[in-house]
Every structure is written in structure tokens, then in C-alpha cells.
Amino acid sequence: MDTTRTSEDQSARWNGPSGQVWTEFQAMMDEMFRDFEEILVEAAGPWGRVLDVGCGTGGTTVAIARRLGEKGHCTGVDISGPMVEAARARAEREHVRAEFVQADAQDHAFEPASFDTIVSRFGVMFFGDSVRAFTNLRHAAKDGARLRLIVWRGAEDNPFMTTAERAAAPLLPGIPARVPDAPGQFGFANRDRVHRILEESGWSGIGIQPIDVTCAFPESELTGYFTRFGPLGQVLPDADERTREQVVEAVRGAFAPYVRGTEVRFTAACWLVDARRNG
Ligand SMILES: C[S@@+](CC[C@H](N)C(=O)[O-])C[C@H]1O[C@@H](n2cnc3c(N)ncnc32)[C@H](O)[C@@H]1O
């Protein structure tokens, strides 16, 4: 999704254009990623204190808080001010008791040993120093606490995600390249690297399983989706009108295999990552 390397870059990105687009498309993204939300709600269980890392506009946080009711509490942490604001508004709108903190999860001073479960849906691939971040999260976890993450596998397993940039490349030079292992959408694609990061951060019982989930969204949202998200979304606004039109036509054509009537359907190839804090 991006090629920026430092936490500062990520903060600027998520407090800027990416935060804006995710906030704008929050309903669509939540619908599209509903199955992942359910996997994390199940992991959180029926009680306890839960932390949702990189919670964005709070879809998962609110779903977990609703499930916990009076038997627990869910906190969402996110580096993006606009997304945290949207998350708080959602919790209020839905009359759900959830707390949101705007902070860099990499080094935020969480209350030590305070969470029974730490979860994340696509929110942990953006740290400048992942070992530091997961060490910090381990300190926030109680002894025996569970960690459950959903992250993307590689671009080669997720051709849908790179369709737009591949189709637009001949018409639009300068689309940022995906850099392996750099912070961004595919930053945790390398299974061995994820295992190593968690091990070096002191987590135990590490399990990393592939999961393939069918996702869908309305076809009417397709152009908005590919013109606003990802590397193409970063550069398309700066193109002249003629180029923009050509790009939209070419990219829509390239997405044709994913269009089923009024829906766009694709497979999200992800890792389901589990670990424990032991001691
Ligand atoms: C791909 S979005 C996922 C949002 C949300 N979990 C969801 O599934 O809708 C990634 C989120 O991670 C957040 N993020 C990136 N770096 C972060 C950091 N260092 N600390 C906390 N949040 C971070 C972004 O602001 C963004 O909300």
C-alpha cells in the first residue's frame, strides 16, 4: 500500500490522505472485512480487557466491546487522529462502551500487564521498528495473555490488491513500487520474518496459519476504491484529466474478472498469527 519507512512517515500518512480515505470508506471496508472482524471477536472471548492495535475507525473494537458488554472492556489504539475521532463517534452512535487512544503503539506507555487479549486487523504492518513495537505490546499484556493478528500475505498471493497499479503503470509513470518487508500493506508478508519479530519481542507459542477469505463490495464502489486506495490512489490525483480518464478505463477493464453482477469479489490471502505472553 505504500513505500514509506519511518514512523514519522506513517504518522503523516495516516493523519493525512490514507486516514481520510479509510474514514470516508469505513462502512465499505467494515462490510468487506466482516469475516476478519468475527475471527478477532471470537479470539477476544466473552470477558476481559482487550486491546485492538491500529484500530482505525473502530469497527473491530466496537464489535469486541459489544460482545464483552459488562464483562470486559475494549481499547482501540491508533496513530491517526481523524480515524480515532471517527471511531469514538461510531462507539457513541452505536451506544457501545469502548475507549480509544490516539498514539503510536510502537512506544505508547500502556499500563503494564493490563490486557488479557491483544488483537489487530491489518493494523500492525506499519511500525518503523517492529521488534520494539511488539516488545512494547508484550509489556502491556498480562502473563498468559493472547495475541491474535490478521495480516496480509504477499502481493503474489493477493493479485486483486495490485491489479490497479499493474494496469495503470503503462499510462502513469511514478506509481510507488512495493518494497518487500518495508512498513505497508505487505510488510508482514514474510512468514519467517513475522515469526522472528515475535520471537525477538519475547512472545511464545507462536503460530502462523494461512487463511483465505472471500471478500466482496458493491460494484458501484469499484472506481472510488481503486482511484483512492493504494499506490495508484497516491499519485492519480496529480495526473491530468485526460490521463486520469485513460487510467480509470484501463483499470476498470483489468478488474473485470472480479466483477460478479453488482458485486466485486476477491480472495484475501492472509496470515492468522497467534502467540502468548508467557512470563
Ligand atoms: C489498514 S488500516 C486498518 C484499520 C483497522 N484495523 C481496520 O481493519 O479497519 C491500518 C491502521 O493502522 C494504523 N497505524 C499505523 N501505524 C500505527 C502505529 N504505529 N500505531 C498505531 N496505529 C498505527 C493506521 O492509522 C490505520 O488506522
PDB file of C-alpha atoms and ligand atoms in Angstrom:
ATOM      1  CA  MET A   1       0.000   0.000   0.000  1.00  0.00           C
ATOM      2  CA  ASP A   2       2.943   2.309   0.471  1.00  0.00           C
ATOM      3  CA  THR A   3       6.692   2.521   0.465  1.00  0.00           C
ATOM      4  CA  THR A   4       7.352   4.847   3.390  1.00  0.00           C
ATOM      5  CA  ARG A   5       9.762   3.571   6.019  1.00  0.00           C
ATOM      6  CA  THR A   6       9.642   5.548   9.242  1.00  0.00           C
ATOM      7  CA  SER A   7       7.048   6.012  11.962  1.00  0.00           C
ATOM      8  CA  GLU A   8       7.030   9.739  11.178  1.00  0.00           C
ATOM      9  CA  ASP A   9       6.145   8.974   7.552  1.00  0.00           C
ATOM     10  CA  GLN A  10       3.419   6.613   8.717  1.00  0.00           C
ATOM     11  CA  SER A  11       2.036   9.186  11.122  1.00  0.00           C
ATOM     12  CA  ALA A  12       1.895  11.778   8.337  1.00  0.00           C
ATOM     13  CA  ARG A  13       0.291   9.271   6.009  1.00  0.00           C
ATOM     14  CA  TRP A  14      -2.412   8.077   8.424  1.00  0.00           C
ATOM     15  CA  ASN A  15      -3.105  11.573   9.740  1.00  0.00           C
ATOM     16  CA  GLY A  16      -3.295  12.686   6.101  1.00  0.00           C
ATOM     17  CA  PRO A  17      -4.585  11.109   2.893  1.00  0.00           C
ATOM     18  CA  SER A  18      -4.775   7.448   3.988  1.00  0.00           C
ATOM     19  CA  GLY A  19      -6.616   8.313   7.197  1.00  0.00           C
ATOM     20  CA  GLN A  20      -9.020  10.421   5.190  1.00  0.00           C
ATOM     21  CA  VAL A  21      -9.796   7.739   2.618  1.00  0.00           C
ATOM     22  CA  TRP A  22     -10.189   4.956   5.217  1.00  0.00           C
ATOM     23  CA  THR A  23     -12.557   7.188   7.194  1.00  0.00           C
ATOM     24  CA  GLU A  24     -14.552   8.003   4.077  1.00  0.00           C
ATOM     25  CA  PHE A  25     -14.835   4.338   3.072  1.00  0.00           C
ATOM     26  CA  GLN A  26     -15.253   2.936   6.613  1.00  0.00           C
ATOM     27  CA  ALA A  27     -18.673   1.354   6.011  1.00  0.00           C
ATOM     28  CA  MET A  28     -17.482  -0.409   2.855  1.00  0.00           C
ATOM     29  CA  MET A  29     -14.235  -1.621   4.450  1.00  0.00           C
ATOM     30  CA  ASP A  30     -16.041  -2.969   7.515  1.00  0.00           C
ATOM     31  CA  GLU A  31     -18.528  -4.868   5.367  1.00  0.00           C
ATOM     32  CA  MET A  32     -15.728  -6.186   3.143  1.00  0.00           C
ATOM     33  CA  PHE A  33     -13.611  -7.349   6.112  1.00  0.00           C
ATOM     34  CA  ARG A  34     -16.518  -8.590   8.312  1.00  0.00           C
ATOM     35  CA  ASP A  35     -15.236 -12.199   8.454  1.00  0.00           C
ATOM     36  CA  PHE A  36     -11.911 -10.992   9.855  1.00  0.00           C
ATOM     37  CA  GLU A  37     -13.736  -8.975  12.497  1.00  0.00           C
ATOM     38  CA  GLU A  38     -15.566 -12.152  13.565  1.00  0.00           C
ATOM     39  CA  ILE A  39     -12.308 -14.079  13.896  1.00  0.00           C
ATOM     40  CA  LEU A  40     -10.992 -11.404  16.262  1.00  0.00           C
ATOM     41  CA  VAL A  41     -14.238 -11.109  18.245  1.00  0.00           C
ATOM     42  CA  GLU A  42     -14.049 -14.855  18.818  1.00  0.00           C
ATOM     43  CA  ALA A  43     -10.418 -14.580  19.966  1.00  0.00           C
ATOM     44  CA  ALA A  44     -11.312 -11.869  22.452  1.00  0.00           C
ATOM     45  CA  GLY A  45     -13.741 -14.289  24.119  1.00  0.00           C
ATOM     46  CA  PRO A  46     -16.594 -13.399  26.446  1.00  0.00           C
ATOM     47  CA  TRP A  47     -14.682 -11.445  29.120  1.00  0.00           C
ATOM     48  CA  GLY A  48     -11.517  -9.487  29.931  1.00  0.00           C
ATOM     49  CA  ARG A  49      -9.576  -6.444  28.827  1.00  0.00           C
ATOM     50  CA  VAL A  50      -8.793  -6.296  25.115  1.00  0.00           C
ATOM     51  CA  LEU A  51      -6.526  -4.021  23.072  1.00  0.00           C
ATOM     52  CA  ASP A  52      -7.151  -3.501  19.333  1.00  0.00           C
ATOM     53  CA  VAL A  53      -3.934  -2.251  17.696  1.00  0.00           C
ATOM     54  CA  GLY A  54      -4.168   0.069  14.681  1.00  0.00           C
ATOM     55  CA  CYS A  55      -7.919   0.100  15.295  1.00  0.00           C
ATOM     56  CA  GLY A  56      -8.643   2.649  12.571  1.00  0.00           C
ATOM     57  CA  THR A  57     -12.256   3.783  12.609  1.00  0.00           C
ATOM     58  CA  GLY A  58     -13.043   1.220  15.321  1.00  0.00           C
ATOM     59  CA  GLY A  59     -15.151  -1.433  13.547  1.00  0.00           C
ATOM     60  CA  THR A  60     -13.410  -4.337  15.297  1.00  0.00           C
ATOM     61  CA  THR A  61     -13.019  -2.503  18.626  1.00  0.00           C
ATOM     62  CA  VAL A  62     -16.737  -1.754  18.790  1.00  0.00           C
ATOM     63  CA  ALA A  63     -17.688  -5.313  17.771  1.00  0.00           C
ATOM     64  CA  ILE A  64     -15.487  -6.717  20.568  1.00  0.00           C
ATOM     65  CA  ALA A  65     -16.780  -4.199  23.120  1.00  0.00           C
ATOM     66  CA  ARG A  66     -20.358  -5.149  22.202  1.00  0.00           C
ATOM     67  CA  ARG A  67     -19.591  -8.844  22.714  1.00  0.00           C
ATOM     68  CA  LEU A  68     -17.873  -8.191  26.067  1.00  0.00           C
ATOM     69  CA  GLY A  69     -20.674  -5.989  27.402  1.00  0.00           C
ATOM     70  CA  GLU A  70     -20.318  -5.596  31.162  1.00  0.00           C
ATOM     71  CA  LYS A  71     -17.838  -8.488  31.383  1.00  0.00           C
ATOM     72  CA  GLY A  72     -14.918  -6.629  29.881  1.00  0.00           C
ATOM     73  CA  HIS A  73     -13.536  -3.631  28.133  1.00  0.00           C
ATOM     74  CA  CYS A  74     -12.008  -2.950  24.733  1.00  0.00           C
ATOM     75  CA  THR A  75      -9.497  -0.202  23.966  1.00  0.00           C
ATOM     76  CA  GLY A  76      -8.506   0.794  20.440  1.00  0.00           C
ATOM     77  CA  VAL A  77      -5.156   2.446  19.793  1.00  0.00           C
ATOM     78  CA  ASP A  78      -4.337   4.217  16.545  1.00  0.00           C
ATOM     79  CA  ILE A  79      -1.807   6.761  15.338  1.00  0.00           C
ATOM     80  CA  SER A  80      -4.403   8.606  13.230  1.00  0.00           C
ATOM     81  CA  GLY A  81      -6.320  11.483  14.816  1.00  0.00           C
ATOM     82  CA  PRO A  82      -9.118  11.532  12.209  1.00  0.00           C
ATOM     83  CA  MET A  83      -9.591   7.761  12.414  1.00  0.00           C
ATOM     84  CA  VAL A  84      -9.718   7.778  16.228  1.00  0.00           C
ATOM     85  CA  GLU A  85     -12.245  10.606  16.056  1.00  0.00           C
ATOM     86  CA  ALA A  86     -14.396   8.533  13.658  1.00  0.00           C
ATOM     87  CA  ALA A  87     -14.030   5.505  15.978  1.00  0.00           C
ATOM     88  CA  ARG A  88     -15.213   7.489  19.013  1.00  0.00           C
ATOM     89  CA  ALA A  89     -18.184   8.819  17.033  1.00  0.00           C
ATOM     90  CA  ARG A  90     -19.079   5.284  15.962  1.00  0.00           C
ATOM     91  CA  ALA A  91     -18.958   3.937  19.544  1.00  0.00           C
ATOM     92  CA  GLU A  92     -21.169   6.775  20.711  1.00  0.00           C
ATOM     93  CA  ARG A  93     -23.583   6.324  17.800  1.00  0.00           C
ATOM     94  CA  GLU A  94     -23.838   2.600  18.489  1.00  0.00           C
ATOM     95  CA  HIS A  95     -24.102   3.093  22.295  1.00  0.00           C
ATOM     96  CA  VAL A  96     -21.118   0.803  22.913  1.00  0.00           C
ATOM     97  CA  ARG A  97     -18.634   1.352  25.732  1.00  0.00           C
ATOM     98  CA  ALA A  98     -15.188   1.384  24.082  1.00  0.00           C
ATOM     99  CA  GLU A  99     -12.173   3.578  24.688  1.00  0.00           C
ATOM    100  CA  PHE A 100      -9.865   4.999  22.020  1.00  0.00           C
ATOM    101  CA  VAL A 101      -6.322   6.314  22.362  1.00  0.00           C
ATOM    102  CA  GLN A 102      -4.516   8.265  19.659  1.00  0.00           C
ATOM    103  CA  ALA A 103      -0.905   7.094  19.954  1.00  0.00           C
ATOM    104  CA  ASP A 104       1.941   5.270  18.238  1.00  0.00           C
ATOM    105  CA  ALA A 105       1.507   1.699  19.526  1.00  0.00           C
ATOM    106  CA  GLN A 106       5.236   1.187  18.999  1.00  0.00           C
ATOM    107  CA  ASP A 107       6.162   3.176  22.094  1.00  0.00           C
ATOM    108  CA  HIS A 108       2.988   4.331  23.817  1.00  0.00           C
ATOM    109  CA  ALA A 109       3.193   3.926  27.612  1.00  0.00           C
ATOM    110  CA  PHE A 110       0.362   1.390  28.037  1.00  0.00           C
ATOM    111  CA  GLU A 111      -0.474   0.352  31.603  1.00  0.00           C
ATOM    112  CA  PRO A 112       1.888  -2.606  32.188  1.00  0.00           C
ATOM    113  CA  ALA A 113       0.374  -6.120  32.243  1.00  0.00           C
ATOM    114  CA  SER A 114      -3.128  -4.798  31.727  1.00  0.00           C
ATOM    115  CA  PHE A 115      -4.608  -6.684  28.726  1.00  0.00           C
ATOM    116  CA  ASP A 116      -5.922 -10.275  28.523  1.00  0.00           C
ATOM    117  CA  THR A 117      -6.018 -10.236  24.722  1.00  0.00           C
ATOM    118  CA  ILE A 118      -4.371  -8.094  22.046  1.00  0.00           C
ATOM    119  CA  VAL A 119      -5.828  -8.202  18.531  1.00  0.00           C
ATOM    120  CA  SER A 120      -5.327  -6.419  15.232  1.00  0.00           C
ATOM    121  CA  ARG A 121      -6.968  -6.449  11.825  1.00  0.00           C
ATOM    122  CA  PHE A 122      -4.386  -5.162   9.348  1.00  0.00           C
ATOM    123  CA  GLY A 123      -3.026  -2.634  11.871  1.00  0.00           C
ATOM    124  CA  VAL A 124       0.478  -3.912  12.760  1.00  0.00           C
ATOM    125  CA  MET A 125       2.411  -3.821   9.468  1.00  0.00           C
ATOM    126  CA  PHE A 126       3.356  -0.147   9.665  1.00  0.00           C
ATOM    127  CA  PHE A 127       5.872   0.082  12.521  1.00  0.00           C
ATOM    128  CA  GLY A 128       9.318   1.610  11.894  1.00  0.00           C
ATOM    129  CA  ASP A 129      10.761  -0.904  14.407  1.00  0.00           C
ATOM    130  CA  SER A 130       8.506  -3.963  14.713  1.00  0.00           C
ATOM    131  CA  VAL A 131      10.538  -5.673  17.464  1.00  0.00           C
ATOM    132  CA  ARG A 132      10.305  -2.553  19.605  1.00  0.00           C
ATOM    133  CA  ALA A 133       6.556  -2.350  18.920  1.00  0.00           C
ATOM    134  CA  PHE A 134       5.831  -5.988  19.785  1.00  0.00           C
ATOM    135  CA  THR A 135       8.045  -5.778  22.893  1.00  0.00           C
ATOM    136  CA  ASN A 136       6.025  -2.761  23.977  1.00  0.00           C
ATOM    137  CA  LEU A 137       2.773  -4.656  23.330  1.00  0.00           C
ATOM    138  CA  ARG A 138       4.062  -7.667  25.286  1.00  0.00           C
ATOM    139  CA  HIS A 139       4.685  -5.419  28.297  1.00  0.00           C
ATOM    140  CA  ALA A 140       1.072  -4.241  28.004  1.00  0.00           C
ATOM    141  CA  ALA A 141      -0.159  -7.871  28.032  1.00  0.00           C
ATOM    142  CA  LYS A 142      -0.850  -9.852  31.226  1.00  0.00           C
ATOM    143  CA  ASP A 143       1.078 -13.047  31.848  1.00  0.00           C
ATOM    144  CA  GLY A 144      -0.712 -15.720  29.775  1.00  0.00           C
ATOM    145  CA  ALA A 145      -2.380 -13.114  27.550  1.00  0.00           C
ATOM    146  CA  ARG A 146      -3.231 -13.982  23.971  1.00  0.00           C
ATOM    147  CA  LEU A 147      -2.125 -12.149  20.816  1.00  0.00           C
ATOM    148  CA  ARG A 148      -4.118 -12.645  17.606  1.00  0.00           C
ATOM    149  CA  LEU A 149      -3.335 -10.727  14.411  1.00  0.00           C
ATOM    150  CA  ILE A 150      -4.557 -10.720  10.847  1.00  0.00           C
ATOM    151  CA  VAL A 151      -2.005  -9.504   8.290  1.00  0.00           C
ATOM    152  CA  TRP A 152      -1.694  -9.800   4.527  1.00  0.00           C
ATOM    153  CA  ARG A 153       0.341 -12.498   2.862  1.00  0.00           C
ATOM    154  CA  GLY A 154       2.376 -11.401  -0.184  1.00  0.00           C
ATOM    155  CA  ALA A 155       1.371  -9.475  -3.287  1.00  0.00           C
ATOM    156  CA  GLU A 156       1.812 -12.660  -5.347  1.00  0.00           C
ATOM    157  CA  ASP A 157      -0.957 -14.314  -3.278  1.00  0.00           C
ATOM    158  CA  ASN A 158      -3.142 -11.211  -3.500  1.00  0.00           C
ATOM    159  CA  PRO A 159      -3.290 -10.290  -7.206  1.00  0.00           C
ATOM    160  CA  PHE A 160      -6.524  -8.338  -6.651  1.00  0.00           C
ATOM    161  CA  MET A 161      -4.633  -5.864  -4.474  1.00  0.00           C
ATOM    162  CA  THR A 162      -2.088  -4.986  -7.153  1.00  0.00           C
ATOM    163  CA  THR A 163      -4.463  -5.020 -10.161  1.00  0.00           C
ATOM    164  CA  ALA A 164      -4.827  -1.236 -10.227  1.00  0.00           C
ATOM    165  CA  GLU A 165      -1.141  -0.372 -10.201  1.00  0.00           C
ATOM    166  CA  ARG A 166      -0.289  -3.067 -12.795  1.00  0.00           C
ATOM    167  CA  ALA A 167      -2.988  -1.865 -15.205  1.00  0.00           C
ATOM    168  CA  ALA A 168      -2.166   1.812 -14.700  1.00  0.00           C
ATOM    169  CA  ALA A 169       1.641   1.508 -14.918  1.00  0.00           C
ATOM    170  CA  PRO A 170       1.920   1.844 -18.749  1.00  0.00           C
ATOM    171  CA  LEU A 171      -0.126   5.072 -18.622  1.00  0.00           C
ATOM    172  CA  LEU A 172       1.194   6.602 -15.430  1.00  0.00           C
ATOM    173  CA  PRO A 173       4.880   6.551 -14.549  1.00  0.00           C
ATOM    174  CA  GLY A 174       5.907   7.114 -10.949  1.00  0.00           C
ATOM    175  CA  ILE A 175       3.461   4.808  -9.175  1.00  0.00           C
ATOM    176  CA  PRO A 176       5.333   3.929  -5.959  1.00  0.00           C
ATOM    177  CA  ALA A 177       6.762   0.384  -6.010  1.00  0.00           C
ATOM    178  CA  ARG A 178       6.048  -2.118  -3.248  1.00  0.00           C
ATOM    179  CA  VAL A 179       9.200  -2.642  -1.204  1.00  0.00           C
ATOM    180  CA  PRO A 180       9.470  -6.104   0.421  1.00  0.00           C
ATOM    181  CA  ASP A 181       9.465  -6.019   4.243  1.00  0.00           C
ATOM    182  CA  ALA A 182       9.014  -2.222   4.340  1.00  0.00           C
ATOM    183  CA  PRO A 183       6.190  -0.837   6.501  1.00  0.00           C
ATOM    184  CA  GLY A 184       2.996  -1.044   4.489  1.00  0.00           C
ATOM    185  CA  GLN A 185       0.213  -3.389   3.446  1.00  0.00           C
ATOM    186  CA  PHE A 186       2.556  -6.319   2.690  1.00  0.00           C
ATOM    187  CA  GLY A 187       5.069  -5.540   5.442  1.00  0.00           C
ATOM    188  CA  PHE A 188       4.259  -8.813   7.272  1.00  0.00           C
ATOM    189  CA  ALA A 189       4.033 -10.999   4.160  1.00  0.00           C
ATOM    190  CA  ASN A 190       7.187 -12.946   5.003  1.00  0.00           C
ATOM    191  CA  ARG A 191       6.138 -15.661   7.452  1.00  0.00           C
ATOM    192  CA  ASP A 192       9.659 -16.332   8.783  1.00  0.00           C
ATOM    193  CA  ARG A 193      10.223 -12.657   9.371  1.00  0.00           C
ATOM    194  CA  VAL A 194       6.958 -12.321  11.334  1.00  0.00           C
ATOM    195  CA  HIS A 195       7.928 -15.361  13.423  1.00  0.00           C
ATOM    196  CA  ARG A 196      11.343 -13.841  14.115  1.00  0.00           C
ATOM    197  CA  ILE A 197       9.875 -10.444  15.065  1.00  0.00           C
ATOM    198  CA  LEU A 198       7.524 -12.048  17.605  1.00  0.00           C
ATOM    199  CA  GLU A 199      10.232 -14.324  18.983  1.00  0.00           C
ATOM    200  CA  GLU A 200      12.687 -11.455  19.395  1.00  0.00           C
ATOM    201  CA  SER A 201       9.933  -9.464  21.122  1.00  0.00           C
ATOM    202  CA  GLY A 202       9.559 -12.234  23.711  1.00  0.00           C
ATOM    203  CA  TRP A 203       6.234 -13.763  22.604  1.00  0.00           C
ATOM    204  CA  SER A 204       5.765 -17.558  22.995  1.00  0.00           C
ATOM    205  CA  GLY A 205       3.654 -20.273  21.369  1.00  0.00           C
ATOM    206  CA  ILE A 206       3.822 -18.542  18.007  1.00  0.00           C
ATOM    207  CA  GLY A 207       1.528 -19.993  15.326  1.00  0.00           C
ATOM    208  CA  ILE A 208       1.183 -18.524  11.833  1.00  0.00           C
ATOM    209  CA  GLN A 209      -1.511 -20.082   9.620  1.00  0.00           C
ATOM    210  CA  PRO A 210      -2.568 -19.095   6.101  1.00  0.00           C
ATOM    211  CA  ILE A 211      -6.227 -18.140   5.748  1.00  0.00           C
ATOM    212  CA  ASP A 212      -8.073 -17.304   2.526  1.00  0.00           C
ATOM    213  CA  VAL A 213     -11.229 -15.287   2.925  1.00  0.00           C
ATOM    214  CA  THR A 214     -13.681 -14.282   0.192  1.00  0.00           C
ATOM    215  CA  CYS A 215     -14.417 -10.567   0.389  1.00  0.00           C
ATOM    216  CA  ALA A 216     -16.976  -8.545  -1.552  1.00  0.00           C
ATOM    217  CA  PHE A 217     -18.104  -4.975  -2.030  1.00  0.00           C
ATOM    218  CA  PRO A 218     -20.636  -3.249  -4.338  1.00  0.00           C
ATOM    219  CA  GLU A 219     -19.505  -2.783  -7.924  1.00  0.00           C
ATOM    220  CA  SER A 220     -20.705   0.825  -7.660  1.00  0.00           C
ATOM    221  CA  GLU A 221     -17.767   1.450  -5.276  1.00  0.00           C
ATOM    222  CA  LEU A 222     -15.082  -0.018  -7.559  1.00  0.00           C
ATOM    223  CA  THR A 223     -13.854   3.178  -9.231  1.00  0.00           C
ATOM    224  CA  GLY A 224     -13.841   5.042  -5.929  1.00  0.00           C
ATOM    225  CA  TYR A 225     -11.877   2.175  -4.415  1.00  0.00           C
ATOM    226  CA  PHE A 226      -9.055   1.940  -6.937  1.00  0.00           C
ATOM    227  CA  THR A 227      -8.718   5.685  -7.541  1.00  0.00           C
ATOM    228  CA  ARG A 228      -8.356   6.438  -3.810  1.00  0.00           C
ATOM    229  CA  PHE A 229      -6.534   3.473  -2.195  1.00  0.00           C
ATOM    230  CA  GLY A 230      -3.053   2.007  -2.631  1.00  0.00           C
ATOM    231  CA  PRO A 231      -0.107   3.255  -4.685  1.00  0.00           C
ATOM    232  CA  LEU A 232      -2.382   4.357  -7.549  1.00  0.00           C
ATOM    233  CA  GLY A 233      -4.506   6.389  -5.141  1.00  0.00           C
ATOM    234  CA  GLN A 234      -1.339   8.199  -4.034  1.00  0.00           C
ATOM    235  CA  VAL A 235      -0.435   9.519  -7.486  1.00  0.00           C
ATOM    236  CA  LEU A 236      -3.647   9.640  -9.527  1.00  0.00           C
ATOM    237  CA  PRO A 237      -4.891  12.942  -8.056  1.00  0.00           C
ATOM    238  CA  ASP A 238      -1.780  14.646  -9.539  1.00  0.00           C
ATOM    239  CA  ALA A 239      -2.362  13.330 -13.091  1.00  0.00           C
ATOM    240  CA  ASP A 240      -4.012  15.487 -15.766  1.00  0.00           C
ATOM    241  CA  GLU A 241      -7.664  14.858 -16.574  1.00  0.00           C
ATOM    242  CA  ARG A 242      -7.051  13.011 -19.870  1.00  0.00           C
ATOM    243  CA  THR A 243      -4.583  10.613 -18.197  1.00  0.00           C
ATOM    244  CA  ARG A 244      -6.982  10.081 -15.302  1.00  0.00           C
ATOM    245  CA  GLU A 245      -9.753   9.095 -17.710  1.00  0.00           C
ATOM    246  CA  GLN A 246      -7.486   6.671 -19.566  1.00  0.00           C
ATOM    247  CA  VAL A 247      -6.267   5.140 -16.313  1.00  0.00           C
ATOM    248  CA  VAL A 248      -9.810   4.680 -14.979  1.00  0.00           C
ATOM    249  CA  GLU A 249     -10.870   2.945 -18.198  1.00  0.00           C
ATOM    250  CA  ALA A 250      -7.826   0.638 -18.260  1.00  0.00           C
ATOM    251  CA  VAL A 251      -8.062  -0.242 -14.582  1.00  0.00           C
ATOM    252  CA  ARG A 252     -11.816  -0.901 -14.666  1.00  0.00           C
ATOM    253  CA  GLY A 253     -11.160  -3.332 -17.527  1.00  0.00           C
ATOM    254  CA  ALA A 254      -8.443  -5.079 -15.554  1.00  0.00           C
ATOM    255  CA  PHE A 255     -10.839  -5.636 -12.634  1.00  0.00           C
ATOM    256  CA  ALA A 256     -13.435  -7.299 -14.922  1.00  0.00           C
ATOM    257  CA  PRO A 257     -12.542 -10.859 -13.773  1.00  0.00           C
ATOM    258  CA  TYR A 258     -13.502  -9.863 -10.216  1.00  0.00           C
ATOM    259  CA  VAL A 259     -16.907  -8.374 -11.096  1.00  0.00           C
ATOM    260  CA  ARG A 260     -19.886 -10.680 -10.475  1.00  0.00           C
ATOM    261  CA  GLY A 261     -23.073  -8.800 -11.354  1.00  0.00           C
ATOM    262  CA  THR A 262     -23.462  -5.981  -8.853  1.00  0.00           C
ATOM    263  CA  GLU A 263     -20.586  -7.194  -6.700  1.00  0.00           C
ATOM    264  CA  VAL A 264     -16.801  -7.216  -6.759  1.00  0.00           C
ATOM    265  CA  ARG A 265     -15.451 -10.426  -5.189  1.00  0.00           C
ATOM    266  CA  PHE A 266     -11.884 -11.381  -4.403  1.00  0.00           C
ATOM    267  CA  THR A 267      -9.861 -13.630  -2.143  1.00  0.00           C
ATOM    268  CA  ALA A 268      -7.910 -12.023   0.681  1.00  0.00           C
ATOM    269  CA  ALA A 269      -4.841 -14.197   1.323  1.00  0.00           C
ATOM    270  CA  CYS A 270      -3.733 -13.541   4.896  1.00  0.00           C
ATOM    271  CA  TRP A 271      -1.801 -14.901   7.859  1.00  0.00           C
ATOM    272  CA  LEU A 272      -3.639 -15.632  11.071  1.00  0.00           C
ATOM    273  CA  VAL A 273      -0.998 -15.044  13.714  1.00  0.00           C
ATOM    274  CA  ASP A 274      -1.340 -16.329  17.287  1.00  0.00           C
ATOM    275  CA  ALA A 275       1.009 -16.008  20.240  1.00  0.00           C
ATOM    276  CA  ARG A 276       1.026 -15.817  24.058  1.00  0.00           C
ATOM    277  CA  ARG A 277       2.824 -13.833  26.697  1.00  0.00           C
ATOM    278  CA  ASN A 278       4.401 -16.357  28.984  1.00  0.00           C
ATOM    279  CA  GLY A 279       6.242 -14.668  31.820  1.00  0.00           C
TER     280      GLY A 279
HETATM  281  C1  LIG B   1      -5.012  -0.758   7.132  1.00  0.00           C
HETATM  282  S1  LIG B   1      -5.601   0.254   8.427  1.00  0.00           S
HETATM  283  C2  LIG B   1      -6.578  -0.911   9.351  1.00  0.00           C
HETATM  284  C3  LIG B   1      -7.558  -0.224  10.272  1.00  0.00           C
HETATM  285  C4  LIG B   1      -8.478  -1.156  11.067  1.00  0.00           C
HETATM  286  N1  LIG B   1      -7.754  -2.089  11.893  1.00  0.00           N
HETATM  287  C5  LIG B   1      -9.421  -1.885  10.141  1.00  0.00           C
HETATM  288  O1  LIG B   1      -9.256  -3.091   9.933  1.00  0.00           O
HETATM  289  O2  LIG B   1     -10.343  -1.230   9.614  1.00  0.00           O
HETATM  290  C6  LIG B   1      -4.116   0.384   9.391  1.00  0.00           C
HETATM  291  C7  LIG B   1      -4.286   1.211  10.662  1.00  0.00           C
HETATM  292  O3  LIG B   1      -3.062   1.156  11.409  1.00  0.00           O
HETATM  293  C8  LIG B   1      -2.852   2.437  11.990  1.00  0.00           C
HETATM  294  N2  LIG B   1      -1.429   2.586  12.352  1.00  0.00           N
HETATM  295  C9  LIG B   1      -0.360   2.651  11.505  1.00  0.00           C
HETATM  296  N3  LIG B   1       0.785   2.767  12.213  1.00  0.00           N
HETATM  297  C10 LIG B   1       0.428   2.773  13.531  1.00  0.00           C
HETATM  298  C11 LIG B   1       1.162   2.879  14.759  1.00  0.00           C
HETATM  299  N4  LIG B   1       2.498   2.996  14.755  1.00  0.00           N
HETATM  300  N5  LIG B   1       0.479   2.862  15.925  1.00  0.00           N
HETATM  301  C12 LIG B   1      -0.886   2.768  15.941  1.00  0.00           C
HETATM  302  N6  LIG B   1      -1.624   2.669  14.804  1.00  0.00           N
HETATM  303  C13 LIG B   1      -0.986   2.658  13.622  1.00  0.00           C
HETATM  304  C14 LIG B   1      -3.321   3.386  10.888  1.00  0.00           C
HETATM  305  O4  LIG B   1      -3.571   4.688  11.353  1.00  0.00           O
HETATM  306  C15 LIG B   1      -4.568   2.667  10.379  1.00  0.00           C
HETATM  307  O5  LIG B   1      -5.710   3.060  11.089  1.00  0.00           O
END
